[in-house]
Short mmCIF file of C-alpha atoms in Angstrom, two decimals:
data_model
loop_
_atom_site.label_atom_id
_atom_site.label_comp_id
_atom_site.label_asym_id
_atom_site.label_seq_id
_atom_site.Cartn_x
_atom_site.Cartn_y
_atom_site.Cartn_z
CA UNK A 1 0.00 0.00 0.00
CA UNK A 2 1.19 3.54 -0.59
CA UNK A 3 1.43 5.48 2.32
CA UNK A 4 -1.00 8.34 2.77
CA UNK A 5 -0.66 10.71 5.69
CA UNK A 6 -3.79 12.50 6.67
CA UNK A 7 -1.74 15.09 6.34
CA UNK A 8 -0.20 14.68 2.51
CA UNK A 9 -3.10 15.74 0.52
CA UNK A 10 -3.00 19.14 2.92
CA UNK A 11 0.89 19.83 1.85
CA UNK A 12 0.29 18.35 -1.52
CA UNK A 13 -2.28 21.06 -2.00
CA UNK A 14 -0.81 23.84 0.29
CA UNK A 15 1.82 23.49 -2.04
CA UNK A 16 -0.09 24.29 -5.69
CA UNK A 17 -0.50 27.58 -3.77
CA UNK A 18 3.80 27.82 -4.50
CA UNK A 19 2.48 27.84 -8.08
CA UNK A 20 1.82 31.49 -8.16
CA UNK A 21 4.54 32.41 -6.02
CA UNK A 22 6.86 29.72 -7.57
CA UNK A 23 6.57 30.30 -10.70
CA UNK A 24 7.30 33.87 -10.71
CA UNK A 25 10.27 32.71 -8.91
CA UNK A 26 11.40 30.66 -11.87
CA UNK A 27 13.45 33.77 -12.29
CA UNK A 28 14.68 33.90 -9.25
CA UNK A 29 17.79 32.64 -7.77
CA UNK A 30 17.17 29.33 -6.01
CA UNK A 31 18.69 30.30 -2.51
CA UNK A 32 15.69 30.01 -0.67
CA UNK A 33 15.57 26.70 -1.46
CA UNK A 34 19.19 25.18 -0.44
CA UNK A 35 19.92 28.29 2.29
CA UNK A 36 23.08 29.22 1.02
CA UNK A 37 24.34 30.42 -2.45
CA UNK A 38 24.82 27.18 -4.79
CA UNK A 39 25.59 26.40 -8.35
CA UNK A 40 21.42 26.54 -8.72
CA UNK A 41 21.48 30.53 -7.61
CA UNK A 42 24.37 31.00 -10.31
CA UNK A 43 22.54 29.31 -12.57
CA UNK A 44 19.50 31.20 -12.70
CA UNK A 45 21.42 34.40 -12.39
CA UNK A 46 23.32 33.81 -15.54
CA UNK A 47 20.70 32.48 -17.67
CA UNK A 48 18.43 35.33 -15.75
CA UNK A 49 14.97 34.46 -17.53
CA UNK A 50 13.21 36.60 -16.56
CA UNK A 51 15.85 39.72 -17.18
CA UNK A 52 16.23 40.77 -13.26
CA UNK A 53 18.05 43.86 -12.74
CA UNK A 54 20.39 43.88 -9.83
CA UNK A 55 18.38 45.48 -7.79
CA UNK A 56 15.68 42.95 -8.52
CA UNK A 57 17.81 40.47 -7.78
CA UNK A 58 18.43 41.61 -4.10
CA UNK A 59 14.86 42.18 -3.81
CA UNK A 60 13.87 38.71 -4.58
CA UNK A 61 16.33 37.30 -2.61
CA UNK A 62 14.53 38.93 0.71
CA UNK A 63 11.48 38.03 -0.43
CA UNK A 64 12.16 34.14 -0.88
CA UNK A 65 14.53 33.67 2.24
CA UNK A 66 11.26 34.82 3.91
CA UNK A 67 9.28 33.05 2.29
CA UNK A 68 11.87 29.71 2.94
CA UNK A 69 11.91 31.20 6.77
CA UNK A 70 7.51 30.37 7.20
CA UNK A 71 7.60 27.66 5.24
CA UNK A 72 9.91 25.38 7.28
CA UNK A 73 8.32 26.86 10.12
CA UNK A 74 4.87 25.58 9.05
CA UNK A 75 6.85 22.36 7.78
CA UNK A 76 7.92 21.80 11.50
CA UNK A 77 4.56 22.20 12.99
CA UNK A 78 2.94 19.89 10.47
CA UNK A 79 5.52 17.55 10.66
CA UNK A 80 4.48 17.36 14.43
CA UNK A 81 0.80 16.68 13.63
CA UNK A 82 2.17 13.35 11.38
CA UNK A 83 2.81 11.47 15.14
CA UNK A 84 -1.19 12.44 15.92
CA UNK A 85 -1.67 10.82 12.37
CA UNK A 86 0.10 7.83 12.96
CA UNK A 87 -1.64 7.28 16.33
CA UNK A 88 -5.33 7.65 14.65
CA UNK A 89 -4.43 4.56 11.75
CA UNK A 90 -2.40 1.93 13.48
CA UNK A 91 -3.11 -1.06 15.48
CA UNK A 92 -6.91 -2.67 14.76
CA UNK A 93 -8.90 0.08 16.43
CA UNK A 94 -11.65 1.51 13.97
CA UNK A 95 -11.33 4.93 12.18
CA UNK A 96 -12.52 7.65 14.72
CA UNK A 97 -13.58 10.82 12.55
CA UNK A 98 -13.68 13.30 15.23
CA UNK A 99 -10.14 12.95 16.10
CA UNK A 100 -9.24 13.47 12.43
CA UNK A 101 -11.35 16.44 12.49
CA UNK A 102 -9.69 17.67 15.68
CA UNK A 103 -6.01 17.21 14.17
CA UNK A 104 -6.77 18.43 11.01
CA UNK A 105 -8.10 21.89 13.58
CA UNK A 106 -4.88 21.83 14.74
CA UNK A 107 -3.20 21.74 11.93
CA UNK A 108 -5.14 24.81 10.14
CA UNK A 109 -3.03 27.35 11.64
CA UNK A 110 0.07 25.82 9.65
CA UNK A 111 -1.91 25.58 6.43
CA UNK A 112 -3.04 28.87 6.67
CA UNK A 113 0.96 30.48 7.75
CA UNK A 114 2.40 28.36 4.38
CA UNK A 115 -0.67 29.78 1.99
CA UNK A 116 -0.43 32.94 2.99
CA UNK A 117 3.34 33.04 3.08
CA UNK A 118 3.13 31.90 -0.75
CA UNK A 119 0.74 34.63 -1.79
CA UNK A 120 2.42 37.21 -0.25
CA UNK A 121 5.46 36.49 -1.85
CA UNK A 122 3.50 36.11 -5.27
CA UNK A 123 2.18 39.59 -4.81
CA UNK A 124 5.82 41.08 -4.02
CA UNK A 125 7.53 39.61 -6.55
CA UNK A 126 4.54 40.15 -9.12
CA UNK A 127 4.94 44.22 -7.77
CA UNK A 128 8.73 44.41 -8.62
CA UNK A 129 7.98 43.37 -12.50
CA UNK A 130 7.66 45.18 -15.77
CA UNK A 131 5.18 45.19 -17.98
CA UNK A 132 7.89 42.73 -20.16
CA UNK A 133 8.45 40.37 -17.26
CA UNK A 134 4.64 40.31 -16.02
CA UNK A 135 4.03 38.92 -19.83
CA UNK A 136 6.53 36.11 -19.65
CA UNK A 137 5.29 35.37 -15.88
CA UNK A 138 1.71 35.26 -17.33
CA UNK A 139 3.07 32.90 -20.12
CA UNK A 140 4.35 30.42 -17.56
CA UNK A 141 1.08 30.34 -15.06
CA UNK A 142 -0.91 30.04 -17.94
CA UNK A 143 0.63 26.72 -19.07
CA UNK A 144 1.10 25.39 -15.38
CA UNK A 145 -2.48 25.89 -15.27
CA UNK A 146 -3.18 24.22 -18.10
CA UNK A 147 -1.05 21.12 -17.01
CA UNK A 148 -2.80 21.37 -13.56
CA UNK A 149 -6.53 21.29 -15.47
CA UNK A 150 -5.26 18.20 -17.54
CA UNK A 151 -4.14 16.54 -14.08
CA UNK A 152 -7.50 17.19 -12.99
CA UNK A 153 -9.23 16.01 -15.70
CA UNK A 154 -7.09 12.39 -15.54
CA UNK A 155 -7.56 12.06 -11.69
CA UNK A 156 -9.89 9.40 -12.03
CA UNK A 157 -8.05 7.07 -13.89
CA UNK A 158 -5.12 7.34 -11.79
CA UNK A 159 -6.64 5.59 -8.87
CA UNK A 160 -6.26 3.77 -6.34
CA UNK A 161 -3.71 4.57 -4.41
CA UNK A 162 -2.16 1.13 -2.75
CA UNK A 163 0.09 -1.73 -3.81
CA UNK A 164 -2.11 -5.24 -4.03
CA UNK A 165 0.80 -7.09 -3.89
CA UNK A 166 2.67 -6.11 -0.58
CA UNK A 167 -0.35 -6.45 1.10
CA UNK A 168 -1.44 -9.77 -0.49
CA UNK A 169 -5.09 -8.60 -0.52
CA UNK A 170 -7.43 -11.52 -1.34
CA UNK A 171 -9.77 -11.41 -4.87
CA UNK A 172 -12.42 -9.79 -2.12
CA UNK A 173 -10.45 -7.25 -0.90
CA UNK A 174 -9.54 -5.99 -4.11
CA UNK A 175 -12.55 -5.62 -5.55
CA UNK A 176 -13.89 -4.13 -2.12
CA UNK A 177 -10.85 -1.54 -2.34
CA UNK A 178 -11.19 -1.09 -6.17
CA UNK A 179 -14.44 -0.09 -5.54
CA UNK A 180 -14.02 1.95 -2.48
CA UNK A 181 -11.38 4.10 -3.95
CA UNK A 182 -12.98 4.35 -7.55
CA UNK A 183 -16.10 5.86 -5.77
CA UNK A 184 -13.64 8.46 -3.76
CA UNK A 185 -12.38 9.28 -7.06
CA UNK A 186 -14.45 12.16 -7.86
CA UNK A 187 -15.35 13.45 -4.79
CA UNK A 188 -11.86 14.45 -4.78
CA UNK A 189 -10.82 15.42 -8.18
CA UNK A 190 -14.45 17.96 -7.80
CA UNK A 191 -12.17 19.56 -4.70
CA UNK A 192 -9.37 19.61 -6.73
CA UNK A 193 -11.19 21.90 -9.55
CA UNK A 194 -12.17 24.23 -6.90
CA UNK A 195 -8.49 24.49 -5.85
CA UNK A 196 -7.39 25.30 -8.95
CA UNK A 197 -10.48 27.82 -9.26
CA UNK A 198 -9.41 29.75 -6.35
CA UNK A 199 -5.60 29.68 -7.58
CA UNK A 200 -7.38 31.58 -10.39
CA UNK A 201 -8.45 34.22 -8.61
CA UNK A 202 -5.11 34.67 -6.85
CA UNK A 203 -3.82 35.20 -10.51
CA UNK A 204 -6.34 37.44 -11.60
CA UNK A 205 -5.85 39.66 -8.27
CA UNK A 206 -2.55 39.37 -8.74
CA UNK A 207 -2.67 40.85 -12.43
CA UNK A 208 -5.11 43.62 -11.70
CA UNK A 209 -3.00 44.73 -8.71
CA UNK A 210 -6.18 43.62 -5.76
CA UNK A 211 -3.92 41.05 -4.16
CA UNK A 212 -3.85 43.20 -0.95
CA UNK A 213 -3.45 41.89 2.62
CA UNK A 214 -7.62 41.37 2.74
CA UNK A 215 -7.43 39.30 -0.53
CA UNK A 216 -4.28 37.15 0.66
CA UNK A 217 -6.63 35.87 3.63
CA UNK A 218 -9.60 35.52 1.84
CA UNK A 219 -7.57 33.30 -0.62
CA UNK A 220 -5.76 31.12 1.79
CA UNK A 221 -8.95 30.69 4.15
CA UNK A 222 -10.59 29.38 0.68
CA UNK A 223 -7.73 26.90 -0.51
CA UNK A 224 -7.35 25.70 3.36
CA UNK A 225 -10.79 24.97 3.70
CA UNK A 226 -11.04 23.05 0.23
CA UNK A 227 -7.93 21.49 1.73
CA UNK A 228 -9.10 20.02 4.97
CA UNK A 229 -12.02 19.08 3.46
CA UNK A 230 -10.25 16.92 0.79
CA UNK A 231 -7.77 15.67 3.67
CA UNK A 232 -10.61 14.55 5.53
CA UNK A 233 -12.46 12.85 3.09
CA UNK A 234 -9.55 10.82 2.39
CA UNK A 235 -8.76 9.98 5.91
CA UNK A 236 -12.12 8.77 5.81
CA UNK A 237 -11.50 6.56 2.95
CA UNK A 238 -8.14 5.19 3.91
CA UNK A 239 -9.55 4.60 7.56
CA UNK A 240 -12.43 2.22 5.63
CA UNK A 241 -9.75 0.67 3.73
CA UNK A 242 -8.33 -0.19 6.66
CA UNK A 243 -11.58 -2.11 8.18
CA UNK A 244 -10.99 -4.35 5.18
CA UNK A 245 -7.39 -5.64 6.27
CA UNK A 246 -6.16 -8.77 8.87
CA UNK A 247 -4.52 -7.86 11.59
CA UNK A 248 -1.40 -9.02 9.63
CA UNK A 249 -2.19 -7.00 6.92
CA UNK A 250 -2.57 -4.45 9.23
CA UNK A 251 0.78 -4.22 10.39
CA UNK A 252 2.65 -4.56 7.25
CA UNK A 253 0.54 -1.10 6.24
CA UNK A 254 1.93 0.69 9.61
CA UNK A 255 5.51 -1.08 8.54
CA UNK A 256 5.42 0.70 5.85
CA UNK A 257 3.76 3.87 7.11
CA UNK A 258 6.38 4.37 9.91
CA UNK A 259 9.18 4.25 7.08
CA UNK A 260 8.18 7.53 6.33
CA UNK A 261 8.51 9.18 9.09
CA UNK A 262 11.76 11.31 8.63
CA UNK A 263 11.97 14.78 9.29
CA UNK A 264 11.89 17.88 7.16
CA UNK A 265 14.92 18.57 6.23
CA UNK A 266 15.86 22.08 4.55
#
């Protein structure tokens, strides 16, 4: 089976929001991401894309080491949540959806610090550009979104989302599970459309210069709530998937789960 933290779909998603702050930095240099100057950051500043000037340059890099800064912050918290995760599917105690929905509470606060960190940086570095760069930006979002709608659009077919054969499931079980997960299917690619609806918005209030500090929240309160929705609804199918397994099934699933519990690193 493929490991699936409550949590994953959340960053998975929280994530997408990098897409409008991410992609302007394509031009950017890629310190924020390694935390010290590297052969990536020289890189970018030689082929220079997007045609920075120098003083763009220094903004940007402000603008991205804070935007590194509240992510790993919010990485840390979440990563925190994962042992609350763990706790609610192991052993052969039933799926208790309260407790998701209390964890998933707790970790809203994190969501909402990493979306909002990646808008705000979208809307500085979308402020700093010419009319010249904005057009080559627009270029790029415009065929990530078009990549993200095709995504989207395949979702279904994609499913589901565990490895038959290192659980041994019986001919039952996988038509149980086949089913199960076939039927999530479009529950979840519907809250991935709205995702990528609201992402929209961010774009278009970042192009006609109304992606203030009111819109920002407004935004991430939108993607996080589309987020722990989806997060739940999947905890909520993995946690039935889980009623189907042996007790020895069971435990090669948390095996496999607790593999995956390593830090974040930066």
């Amino acid at each position: 089976m493929k490991k699936r933290s409550i949590f994953t779909t959340g960053l998975l998603a929280a994530a997408v929001l990098v897409l409008l702050g991410g992609a302007l930095a394509w031009g950017a240099p890629g310190r924020w991401r390694s935390g010290e100057p590297s052969f990536r950051t020289e890189l970018f500043r030689a082929v220079n894309p997007l045609d920075f000037t120098e003083e763009q340059w220094a903004k940007a890099d402000g603008i991205l080491e804070k935007l590194r800064e509240q992510k790993w912050t919010a990485a840390r918290v979440l990563f925190g949540l994962r042992g609350e995760a763990r706790l609610l599917f192991s052993g052969t105690e039933l799926y208790d959806g309260k407790k998701t929905g209390e964890a998933l509470a707790a970790a809203r606060p994190g969501l909402l610090e990493m979306a909002e960190g990646a808008l705000r940086a979208a809307a500085d570095l979308y402020g700093m550009l010419d009319e010249k760069q904005r057009a080559k930006v627009e270029n790029v979002l415009a065929l990530l979104e078009k990549r993200a709608e095709q995504r989207i659009a395949d979702f279904p077919g994609k499913h589901p989302h565990f490895r038959r054969d290192f659980l041994d499931l019986t001919e039952e079980q996988r038509e149980k599970a086949e089913k199960l997960f076939k039927d999530s299917a479009p529950g979840m690619q519907e809250r991935m459309g709205k995702l990528l609806a609201v992402l929209k918005e961010g774009r278009a209030a970042l192009r006609d210069g109304t992606m203030d500090d009111g819109m920002i929240g407004k935004t991430a309160e939108k993607a996080v709530d589309i987020i722990s929705e989806g997060a739940l609804a999947m905890a909520g199918t993995y946690g039935e998937f889980r009623g189907m397994l042996t007790p020895e099934q069971l435990e090669k699933a948390d095996r496999m789960w607790s593999r995956h519990g390593r830090r974040p690193r930066k």
